Amino acid sequence: MKLLIVGGGGREHALGWAIGRSSRPSQLCFAPGNAGTAQLGTNVNIGAEDLAALLALALKEQPELVVVGPEVPLAAGLADQLRAAGLKVFGPGAAGARLEASKVWAKEFMARHQIPTAQEVTFEECDAALNYLEQQAGPYVIKADGLAAGKGVLVTNDRAEARTFINEVMRDQIFGQAGTLLIIEEFLEGTEVSALAFCDTISGSIVPLEPACDYKRAYEGDAGPNTGGMGAYSPPALMDEALRNRMMQEVFAPTLRGLIEEGIDYRGIVYAGLIITATGPKVLEYNCRFGDPETQSLLPRLKSDLLDWLEAVAEGRLKEMGDLEWDTRPSVGVVLAAGGYPGPYQKGLPVQGLDDFESSTTDLFLFHAGTNLAENGAVVTNGGRIFNVIAMDSSIAAARTRVYNKLDEGKLRFEEMRYRRDIAAREVKGEV
Ligand code: AMP
Ligand code: GLY
């Protein structure tokens, strides 16, 4: 089976790897891919945001399934265009992708369908937002409406910082159109959980994946700026059966119902960023795609045939798929990032120690993210997040030990490589 996978991060490498485990052989094409995906199939040098070129590629190659990884092409309507051209696609159209692409729309959607979330006020005018801010006590949670590559949210106790952010978003438009509207919302306390589900409004079904936790802040102890994610583990212990049932009944079921009621064709992943508060799960945000780096930690645990599931969703037959099967062993995944990330960083740095990973075992995995092949065929860095190293073991503690022991060997490295040492530490007694 011929597939086109759009994107070039760790998520797409993990998706391609998991598709390769299917009982059905596949031929994979990635746009643009990375040095890791080059080992699984063909990379085509087309960016994930170049809709016209992606459409032309798909029309020429006629893949039997297109899997769209990132949010930007989904929000721009890539899935709609591909479907209109008669292709099968995993990923929602622009209407469904609004769940992620407009935080204001997502908030209104949650209100229409009684989905629990933080209380918020939406502003169209910078002065009105600033006036409102002056009357509030911290912590302040401020969100630009549109897509801002993970940088559109500020959580702070410092009112002056909040003021500056509002001015930058609304007056200076540092995120462009994404800052036309702005939300100030209630601060919620609790543990964050990434809750992903296969969603298909055609057959009317939503099937949760295993829950995961990611680490958004750059530095240990959740300090420093937000990033795309510095590591993830699955499953978090707090997600017991009762909470999983509540997540299904209070979040996923009404989300599916809402999408159907509003006539939205949604075939892809619904990812609810939850916070588990004292009164239950609340939705912080939706994403319309697989999470990165959650996917890299989740897919090694998936025993079901991913290709069958992606195809069933794309064809609107999710309802006939039954339950997903998972390895009971937990996983812990750590992101190896460039020195300056998420600030400016160098690219094109050579990578050492990759051979050591070619012989990946069944409990240790390496996924490439921001890597590239230099002209001489060597792997070099090409982004902020370079690799994901994932271990599975009988417990979170054992998986943690396995992944950090591997990294401590110090074989896999590049100049100024950096990673957090506290991924999943909160799950292990005696570690914070
Ligand atoms: P978002 O992009 O909406 O997930 O926000 C980025 C991060 O900001 C989240 O992962 C949370 O850590 C934090 N955050 C967002 N909204 C809230 C909230 N209402 N209360 C507390 N923290 C929040
Ligand atoms: N890991 C967070 C995200 O994919 O948005």
Short mmCIF file of C-alpha atoms and ligand atoms in Angstrom, two decimals:
data_model
loop_
_atom_site.label_atom_id
_atom_site.label_comp_id
_atom_site.label_asym_id
_atom_site.label_seq_id
_atom_site.Cartn_x
_atom_site.Cartn_y
_atom_site.Cartn_z
CA MET A 1 0.00 0.00 0.00
CA LYS A 2 1.31 3.41 -1.01
CA LEU A 3 1.20 6.19 1.61
CA LEU A 4 2.11 9.84 1.75
CA ILE A 5 2.99 11.16 5.22
CA VAL A 6 3.05 14.94 5.53
CA GLY A 7 5.52 16.36 8.06
CA GLY A 8 9.11 15.92 9.08
CA GLY A 9 9.30 15.61 12.84
CA GLY A 10 9.63 12.87 15.43
CA ARG A 11 5.90 12.30 15.20
CA GLU A 12 6.09 11.48 11.50
CA HIS A 13 9.10 9.18 11.96
CA ALA A 14 7.20 7.32 14.69
CA LEU A 15 4.07 7.10 12.51
CA GLY A 16 6.08 5.70 9.60
CA TRP A 17 7.84 3.22 11.88
CA ALA A 18 4.54 2.01 13.37
CA ILE A 19 2.95 1.74 9.91
CA GLY A 20 5.95 -0.39 8.93
CA ARG A 21 4.97 -2.87 11.64
CA SER A 22 1.64 -3.52 9.92
CA SER A 23 0.89 -6.98 8.56
CA ARG A 24 0.40 -5.28 5.19
CA PRO A 25 3.50 -4.09 3.37
CA SER A 26 3.57 -0.40 2.58
CA GLN A 27 5.56 2.00 0.47
CA LEU A 28 6.11 5.28 2.30
CA CYS A 29 6.71 8.74 0.95
CA PHE A 30 7.40 11.62 3.37
CA ALA A 31 7.11 15.34 2.69
CA PRO A 32 9.53 16.61 3.80
CA GLY A 33 10.59 13.85 6.23
CA ASN A 34 13.96 13.73 8.03
CA ALA A 35 17.07 11.54 8.14
CA GLY A 36 15.12 8.92 10.08
CA THR A 37 12.22 8.67 7.65
CA ALA A 38 14.74 8.37 4.80
CA GLN A 39 15.44 4.87 6.14
CA LEU A 40 11.75 3.94 5.93
CA GLY A 41 10.88 5.29 2.52
CA THR A 42 11.40 8.23 0.18
CA ASN A 43 11.69 11.83 1.31
CA VAL A 44 10.38 14.49 -1.04
CA ASN A 45 11.69 17.97 -0.41
CA ILE A 46 8.32 19.71 -0.05
CA GLY A 47 7.50 21.58 3.15
CA ALA A 48 4.44 20.55 5.17
CA GLU A 49 3.00 24.04 4.65
CA ASP A 50 3.32 24.15 0.86
CA LEU A 51 -0.26 23.11 0.04
CA ALA A 52 -0.03 23.57 -3.72
CA ALA A 53 3.10 21.43 -4.02
CA LEU A 54 1.68 18.77 -1.67
CA LEU A 55 -1.49 18.56 -3.72
CA ALA A 56 0.51 18.26 -6.94
CA LEU A 57 2.67 15.53 -5.38
CA ALA A 58 -0.39 13.59 -4.21
CA LEU A 59 -2.05 13.85 -7.61
CA LYS A 60 1.08 12.57 -9.28
CA GLU A 61 1.87 9.78 -6.81
CA GLN A 62 -1.75 8.75 -6.14
CA PRO A 63 -1.10 7.33 -2.65
CA GLU A 64 -3.84 5.10 -1.28
CA LEU A 65 -3.72 7.04 1.98
CA VAL A 66 -2.40 10.46 3.02
CA VAL A 67 -1.60 10.98 6.71
CA VAL A 68 -1.20 14.63 7.69
CA GLY A 69 0.98 15.15 10.77
CA PRO A 70 1.10 18.89 11.61
CA GLU A 71 -1.68 21.37 12.29
CA VAL A 72 -0.79 24.14 9.84
CA PRO A 73 -1.70 22.26 6.63
CA LEU A 74 -4.83 20.84 8.29
CA ALA A 75 -5.98 24.32 9.36
CA ALA A 76 -5.28 25.57 5.83
CA GLY A 77 -7.57 22.91 4.34
CA LEU A 78 -5.09 20.38 2.90
CA ALA A 79 -7.36 17.45 3.80
CA ASP A 80 -10.32 19.14 2.06
CA GLN A 81 -8.31 19.70 -1.10
CA LEU A 82 -6.99 16.14 -1.16
CA ARG A 83 -10.45 14.68 -0.57
CA ALA A 84 -11.91 16.88 -3.29
CA ALA A 85 -9.28 15.34 -5.57
CA GLY A 86 -10.55 11.87 -4.68
CA LEU A 87 -7.79 10.88 -2.24
CA LYS A 88 -8.19 9.16 1.12
CA VAL A 89 -6.95 11.27 4.02
CA PHE A 90 -6.29 10.83 7.73
CA GLY A 91 -6.81 14.27 9.26
CA PRO A 92 -9.71 16.71 9.56
CA GLY A 93 -10.63 19.40 7.05
CA ALA A 94 -10.34 23.09 7.86
CA ALA A 95 -13.73 23.16 9.60
CA GLY A 96 -12.69 20.49 12.11
CA ALA A 97 -9.16 21.84 12.47
CA ARG A 98 -10.69 25.02 13.91
CA LEU A 99 -10.72 23.10 17.21
CA GLU A 100 -7.00 23.88 17.26
CA ALA A 101 -6.69 26.82 14.87
CA SER A 102 -9.04 29.13 16.78
CA LYS A 103 -9.05 29.03 20.55
CA VAL A 104 -12.08 31.33 20.58
CA TRP A 105 -14.01 28.98 18.30
CA ALA A 106 -12.95 26.00 20.43
CA LYS A 107 -14.18 27.77 23.57
CA GLU A 108 -17.53 28.51 21.94
CA PHE A 109 -17.76 24.89 20.76
CA MET A 110 -17.12 23.67 24.32
CA ALA A 111 -19.80 26.03 25.64
CA ARG A 112 -22.32 24.85 23.03
CA HIS A 113 -21.75 21.22 23.99
CA GLN A 114 -21.25 21.51 27.77
CA ILE A 115 -17.64 20.35 27.66
CA PRO A 116 -15.81 21.34 30.89
CA THR A 117 -13.15 24.02 30.43
CA ALA A 118 -11.72 27.13 32.15
CA GLN A 119 -13.97 30.21 32.28
CA GLU A 120 -12.82 32.85 29.88
CA VAL A 121 -13.43 36.32 28.49
CA THR A 122 -12.67 37.07 24.81
CA PHE A 123 -11.35 40.45 23.66
CA GLU A 124 -11.30 42.18 20.27
CA GLU A 125 -9.72 45.39 21.62
CA CYS A 126 -6.32 45.67 23.23
CA ASP A 127 -7.44 48.39 25.69
CA ALA A 128 -10.41 46.36 26.86
CA ALA A 129 -8.13 43.39 27.51
CA LEU A 130 -5.67 45.59 29.43
CA ASN A 131 -8.45 47.14 31.53
CA TYR A 132 -9.83 43.73 32.39
CA LEU A 133 -6.36 42.53 33.36
CA GLU A 134 -6.00 45.37 35.89
CA GLN A 135 -9.08 44.14 37.76
CA GLN A 136 -7.89 40.54 38.04
CA ALA A 137 -5.65 38.73 40.48
CA GLY A 138 -3.02 36.31 39.16
CA PRO A 139 -2.05 33.83 38.00
CA TYR A 140 -2.98 35.14 34.58
CA VAL A 141 -3.65 32.88 31.60
CA ILE A 142 -3.58 34.74 28.29
CA LYS A 143 -4.06 33.13 24.89
CA ALA A 144 -3.81 34.42 21.35
CA ASP A 145 -6.71 33.05 19.31
CA GLY A 146 -4.85 31.52 16.37
CA LEU A 147 -1.93 29.21 15.61
CA ALA A 148 1.34 30.50 17.04
CA ALA A 149 3.62 27.43 16.99
CA GLY A 150 3.03 26.79 20.68
CA LYS A 151 4.02 30.32 21.69
CA GLY A 152 0.56 31.89 21.85
CA VAL A 153 -0.11 31.18 25.54
CA LEU A 154 1.29 32.98 28.56
CA VAL A 155 0.77 31.79 32.13
CA THR A 156 2.26 34.17 34.68
CA ASN A 157 1.89 35.70 38.11
CA ASP A 158 3.47 38.91 36.91
CA ARG A 159 0.90 41.46 35.77
CA ALA A 160 3.49 43.59 33.99
CA GLU A 161 4.56 40.58 31.93
CA ALA A 162 0.90 39.86 31.16
CA ARG A 163 0.43 43.48 30.04
CA THR A 164 3.45 43.28 27.74
CA PHE A 165 2.21 40.02 26.21
CA ILE A 166 -1.26 41.47 25.52
CA ASN A 167 0.33 44.50 23.84
CA GLU A 168 2.62 42.31 21.75
CA VAL A 169 -0.18 40.02 20.63
CA MET A 170 -2.89 42.61 19.93
CA ARG A 171 -1.07 45.86 19.21
CA ASP A 172 2.23 44.66 17.71
CA GLN A 173 0.62 41.54 16.21
CA ILE A 174 3.73 39.43 16.82
CA PHE A 175 1.71 36.38 15.76
CA GLY A 176 0.01 38.24 12.90
CA GLN A 177 -3.69 37.46 12.41
CA ALA A 178 -3.51 34.89 15.23
CA GLY A 179 -3.65 37.84 17.64
CA THR A 180 -6.77 39.55 16.31
CA LEU A 181 -8.70 38.00 19.20
CA LEU A 182 -7.37 37.23 22.64
CA ILE A 183 -8.64 35.19 25.59
CA ILE A 184 -7.99 35.77 29.27
CA GLU A 185 -9.04 32.75 31.27
CA GLU A 186 -9.26 31.26 34.71
CA PHE A 187 -6.09 29.54 35.96
CA LEU A 188 -6.71 25.86 36.58
CA GLU A 189 -4.73 23.80 39.02
CA GLY A 190 -4.03 20.12 38.51
CA THR A 191 -2.08 17.58 36.48
CA GLU A 192 -1.96 17.96 32.71
CA VAL A 193 -2.77 14.94 30.58
CA SER A 194 -2.66 14.59 26.80
CA ALA A 195 -5.79 12.67 25.81
CA LEU A 196 -5.79 11.57 22.18
CA ALA A 197 -8.58 9.72 20.40
CA PHE A 198 -9.31 8.42 16.92
CA CYS A 199 -12.42 10.30 15.83
CA ASP A 200 -14.72 9.61 12.89
CA THR A 201 -17.94 11.56 12.52
CA ILE A 202 -19.04 9.47 9.50
CA SER A 203 -19.58 6.20 11.36
CA GLY A 204 -19.95 8.16 14.62
CA SER A 205 -17.17 6.79 16.79
CA ILE A 206 -14.42 8.07 19.04
CA VAL A 207 -11.79 5.68 20.46
CA PRO A 208 -9.27 6.99 23.03
CA LEU A 209 -5.62 6.08 22.80
CA GLU A 210 -3.70 5.50 26.04
CA PRO A 211 -3.25 8.76 27.98
CA ALA A 212 0.17 10.41 28.08
CA CYS A 213 1.89 13.36 29.77
CA ASP A 214 4.24 15.68 27.99
CA TYR A 215 6.67 18.26 29.33
CA LYS A 216 6.26 21.62 27.64
CA ARG A 217 8.80 23.73 29.52
CA ALA A 218 12.41 23.84 28.38
CA TYR A 219 14.15 23.12 31.67
CA GLU A 220 13.98 20.76 34.61
CA GLY A 221 11.37 21.45 37.26
CA ASP A 222 9.11 22.92 34.55
CA ALA A 223 11.16 26.10 34.40
CA GLY A 224 11.91 28.23 31.39
CA PRO A 225 10.01 28.98 28.21
CA ASN A 226 7.41 26.77 26.53
CA THR A 227 8.65 24.42 23.81
CA GLY A 228 7.01 21.96 21.45
CA GLY A 229 7.59 19.36 24.17
CA MET A 230 10.74 17.99 25.83
CA GLY A 231 9.57 14.46 26.60
CA ALA A 232 6.52 12.34 27.30
CA TYR A 233 5.50 9.20 29.12
CA SER A 234 2.52 6.90 29.09
CA PRO A 235 0.40 6.12 30.98
CA PRO A 236 0.16 8.56 33.91
CA ALA A 237 -0.83 6.64 37.05
CA LEU A 238 -3.56 9.08 37.99
CA MET A 239 -5.60 8.08 34.93
CA ASP A 240 -7.40 5.21 36.63
CA GLU A 241 -10.50 3.58 35.22
CA ALA A 242 -12.85 6.07 36.85
CA LEU A 243 -11.02 9.04 35.34
CA ARG A 244 -10.80 7.36 31.95
CA ASN A 245 -14.57 6.87 32.06
CA ARG A 246 -15.08 10.52 32.97
CA MET A 247 -12.75 11.59 30.16
CA MET A 248 -14.86 9.56 27.73
CA GLN A 249 -18.23 10.71 29.05
CA GLU A 250 -17.45 14.34 29.81
CA VAL A 251 -14.98 15.18 27.04
CA PHE A 252 -14.77 12.75 24.10
CA ALA A 253 -18.43 11.72 23.79
CA PRO A 254 -19.76 15.30 23.77
CA THR A 255 -16.94 16.38 21.42
CA LEU A 256 -17.98 13.71 18.91
CA ARG A 257 -21.67 14.57 19.37
CA GLY A 258 -20.91 18.26 18.92
CA LEU A 259 -18.93 17.73 15.72
CA ILE A 260 -21.72 15.58 14.27
CA GLU A 261 -24.45 18.03 15.31
CA GLU A 262 -22.56 20.87 13.66
CA GLY A 263 -22.20 18.89 10.45
CA ILE A 264 -18.39 18.73 10.60
CA ASP A 265 -16.71 15.86 8.75
CA TYR A 266 -13.93 14.94 11.20
CA ARG A 267 -11.72 11.99 10.39
CA GLY A 268 -8.47 12.09 12.33
CA ILE A 269 -7.19 12.57 15.85
CA VAL A 270 -8.93 14.69 18.44
CA TYR A 271 -6.35 15.57 21.06
CA ALA A 272 -7.73 17.14 24.21
CA GLY A 273 -5.14 18.82 26.41
CA LEU A 274 -6.71 18.11 29.80
CA ILE A 275 -6.05 19.33 33.27
CA ILE A 276 -7.25 16.97 35.97
CA THR A 277 -8.63 19.34 38.60
CA ALA A 278 -10.09 18.51 42.01
CA THR A 279 -13.52 18.47 40.37
CA GLY A 280 -12.55 16.40 37.35
CA PRO A 281 -11.09 16.76 33.86
CA LYS A 282 -11.23 20.12 32.09
CA VAL A 283 -10.10 20.89 28.56
CA LEU A 284 -7.25 23.44 28.27
CA GLU A 285 -7.07 23.20 24.51
CA TYR A 286 -7.81 20.95 21.57
CA ASN A 287 -5.35 19.86 18.91
CA CYS A 288 -6.50 18.37 15.62
CA ARG A 289 -3.58 15.94 15.17
CA PHE A 290 -1.23 13.51 16.87
CA GLY A 291 0.78 15.16 19.68
CA ASP A 292 4.52 15.55 19.37
CA PRO A 293 6.33 14.10 21.41
CA GLU A 294 3.41 12.07 22.84
CA THR A 295 3.10 10.00 19.66
CA GLN A 296 6.70 8.84 19.89
CA SER A 297 6.05 7.51 23.41
CA LEU A 298 2.62 6.06 22.57
CA LEU A 299 3.19 4.16 19.34
CA PRO A 300 5.81 1.70 20.70
CA ARG A 301 3.06 0.64 23.16
CA LEU A 302 0.45 0.15 20.43
CA LYS A 303 -0.15 -3.51 19.56
CA SER A 304 -3.00 -2.93 17.12
CA ASP A 305 -2.20 -2.51 13.44
CA LEU A 306 -1.86 1.28 13.06
CA LEU A 307 -2.30 1.17 9.30
CA ASP A 308 -5.67 -0.60 9.65
CA TRP A 309 -6.82 2.06 12.10
CA LEU A 310 -5.64 5.04 10.07
CA GLU A 311 -7.34 3.62 7.00
CA ALA A 312 -10.56 2.86 8.87
CA VAL A 313 -10.73 6.44 10.16
CA ALA A 314 -9.99 7.87 6.71
CA GLU A 315 -12.74 5.71 5.20
CA GLY A 316 -15.27 6.55 7.92
CA ARG A 317 -15.47 3.01 9.34
CA LEU A 318 -13.94 3.53 12.79
CA LYS A 319 -17.06 2.12 14.44
CA GLU A 320 -16.32 -1.39 13.19
CA MET A 321 -12.78 -1.43 14.65
CA GLY A 322 -13.49 -2.45 18.25
CA ASP A 323 -10.85 -1.67 20.86
CA LEU A 324 -7.22 -0.70 20.53
CA GLU A 325 -4.72 -3.15 22.00
CA TRP A 326 -1.79 -1.88 24.05
CA ASP A 327 1.38 -3.24 25.53
CA THR A 328 0.85 -2.94 29.29
CA ARG A 329 4.48 -1.84 29.73
CA PRO A 330 4.76 1.92 30.26
CA SER A 331 7.05 4.06 28.12
CA VAL A 332 9.24 7.07 28.83
CA GLY A 333 10.54 9.25 26.00
CA VAL A 334 13.14 12.00 26.19
CA VAL A 335 13.77 14.71 23.58
CA LEU A 336 17.36 15.54 22.70
CA ALA A 337 17.34 19.22 21.80
CA ALA A 338 19.75 21.73 20.31
CA GLY A 339 21.65 23.93 22.76
CA GLY A 340 19.68 27.13 22.29
CA TYR A 341 16.23 25.62 21.78
CA PRO A 342 13.56 27.06 21.97
CA GLY A 343 15.63 30.17 21.26
CA PRO A 344 18.05 30.45 18.32
CA TYR A 345 20.26 27.43 17.68
CA GLN A 346 22.81 26.18 15.20
CA LYS A 347 21.90 23.75 12.43
CA GLY A 348 24.02 21.36 10.40
CA LEU A 349 25.94 19.92 13.38
CA PRO A 350 27.22 16.38 12.86
CA VAL A 351 25.70 13.59 14.98
CA GLN A 352 27.77 10.84 16.59
CA GLY A 353 26.77 7.44 17.90
CA LEU A 354 23.80 6.63 15.70
CA ASP A 355 25.17 3.18 14.79
CA ASP A 356 24.67 2.25 18.37
CA PHE A 357 20.94 2.54 17.83
CA GLU A 358 20.61 0.72 14.52
CA SER A 359 20.19 -2.49 16.46
CA SER A 360 17.11 -1.10 18.28
CA THR A 361 15.69 -3.70 20.61
CA THR A 362 12.03 -4.24 21.40
CA ASP A 363 12.22 -1.94 24.38
CA LEU A 364 14.42 0.92 23.22
CA PHE A 365 13.58 3.18 20.30
CA LEU A 366 15.13 6.12 18.53
CA PHE A 367 13.07 8.51 16.44
CA HIS A 368 14.58 11.35 14.48
CA ALA A 369 13.02 14.82 14.59
CA GLY A 370 15.10 17.77 13.31
CA THR A 371 17.69 15.82 11.34
CA ASN A 372 18.82 15.88 7.77
CA LEU A 373 21.24 14.02 5.51
CA ALA A 374 24.26 16.06 4.47
CA GLU A 375 25.60 15.70 0.93
CA ASN A 376 28.09 13.08 2.08
CA GLY A 377 25.23 11.06 3.57
CA ALA A 378 26.04 11.91 7.20
CA VAL A 379 23.25 12.75 9.62
CA VAL A 380 23.30 16.39 10.75
CA THR A 381 21.03 18.46 12.96
CA ASN A 382 18.34 20.47 11.23
CA GLY A 383 16.05 21.85 13.92
CA GLY A 384 15.48 22.53 17.60
CA ARG A 385 14.32 19.10 18.69
CA ILE A 386 16.71 16.56 17.17
CA PHE A 387 15.87 13.06 18.50
CA ASN A 388 13.46 11.19 20.74
CA VAL A 389 14.78 8.25 22.73
CA ILE A 390 12.06 6.03 24.18
CA ALA A 391 12.24 3.06 26.52
CA MET A 392 9.53 0.62 27.56
CA ASP A 393 9.78 -1.52 30.67
CA SER A 394 7.77 -3.22 33.40
CA SER A 395 7.27 0.06 35.29
CA ILE A 396 7.72 3.77 34.70
CA ALA A 397 10.71 3.66 37.08
CA ALA A 398 12.36 0.88 35.07
CA ALA A 399 11.64 2.61 31.74
CA ARG A 400 13.10 5.82 33.15
CA THR A 401 16.24 4.04 34.28
CA ARG A 402 16.58 2.35 30.90
CA VAL A 403 16.25 5.53 28.87
CA TYR A 404 18.56 7.64 31.06
CA ASN A 405 21.16 4.85 31.33
CA LYS A 406 21.23 4.74 27.57
CA LEU A 407 21.68 8.51 27.33
CA ASP A 408 24.31 8.46 30.09
CA GLU A 409 26.45 6.20 27.90
CA GLY A 410 27.03 9.45 26.04
CA LYS A 411 27.45 7.74 22.67
CA LEU A 412 24.63 9.50 20.85
CA ARG A 413 25.58 13.14 20.79
CA PHE A 414 26.02 16.39 18.92
CA GLU A 415 27.48 19.71 19.96
CA GLU A 416 25.56 21.41 22.79
CA MET A 417 23.03 18.57 23.00
CA ARG A 418 20.63 19.09 25.88
CA TYR A 419 17.81 17.10 27.46
CA ARG A 420 15.65 17.17 30.57
CA ARG A 421 16.56 14.65 33.24
CA ASP A 422 13.20 14.71 35.01
CA ILE A 423 10.86 13.19 32.44
CA ALA A 424 8.35 10.99 34.33
CA ALA A 425 10.23 11.57 37.62
CA ARG A 426 6.98 12.62 39.27
CA GLU A 427 5.67 9.08 38.76
CA VAL A 428 8.51 7.55 40.75
CA LYS A 429 8.47 7.56 44.55
CA GLY A 430 11.23 9.63 46.07
CA GLU A 431 11.84 11.61 42.87
CA VAL A 432 10.21 14.92 42.15
P1 AMP B 1 -2.30 25.49 25.60
O1 AMP B 1 -1.53 25.81 24.34
O2 AMP B 1 -3.67 26.06 25.65
O3 AMP B 1 -2.23 24.03 25.99
O4 AMP B 1 -1.48 26.20 26.76
C1 AMP B 1 -0.10 25.98 26.95
C2 AMP B 1 0.15 25.62 28.39
O5 AMP B 1 -0.30 26.65 29.25
C3 AMP B 1 -0.62 24.38 28.84
O6 AMP B 1 0.04 23.21 28.52
C4 AMP B 1 -0.74 24.62 30.32
O7 AMP B 1 0.43 24.21 30.98
C5 AMP B 1 -0.86 26.11 30.43
N1 AMP B 1 -2.26 26.51 30.53
C6 AMP B 1 -3.11 26.81 29.52
N2 AMP B 1 -4.32 27.15 29.99
C7 AMP B 1 -4.26 27.08 31.32
C8 AMP B 1 -5.19 27.32 32.38
N3 AMP B 1 -6.44 27.73 32.15
N4 AMP B 1 -4.77 27.13 33.65
C9 AMP B 1 -3.51 26.73 33.90
N5 AMP B 1 -2.58 26.51 32.96
C10 AMP B 1 -2.93 26.68 31.68
N1 GLY B 2 3.02 18.00 22.75
C1 GLY B 2 2.10 19.03 22.53
C2 GLY B 2 1.62 19.17 21.16
O1 GLY B 2 1.80 18.30 20.33
O2 GLY B 2 1.00 20.17 20.88
#
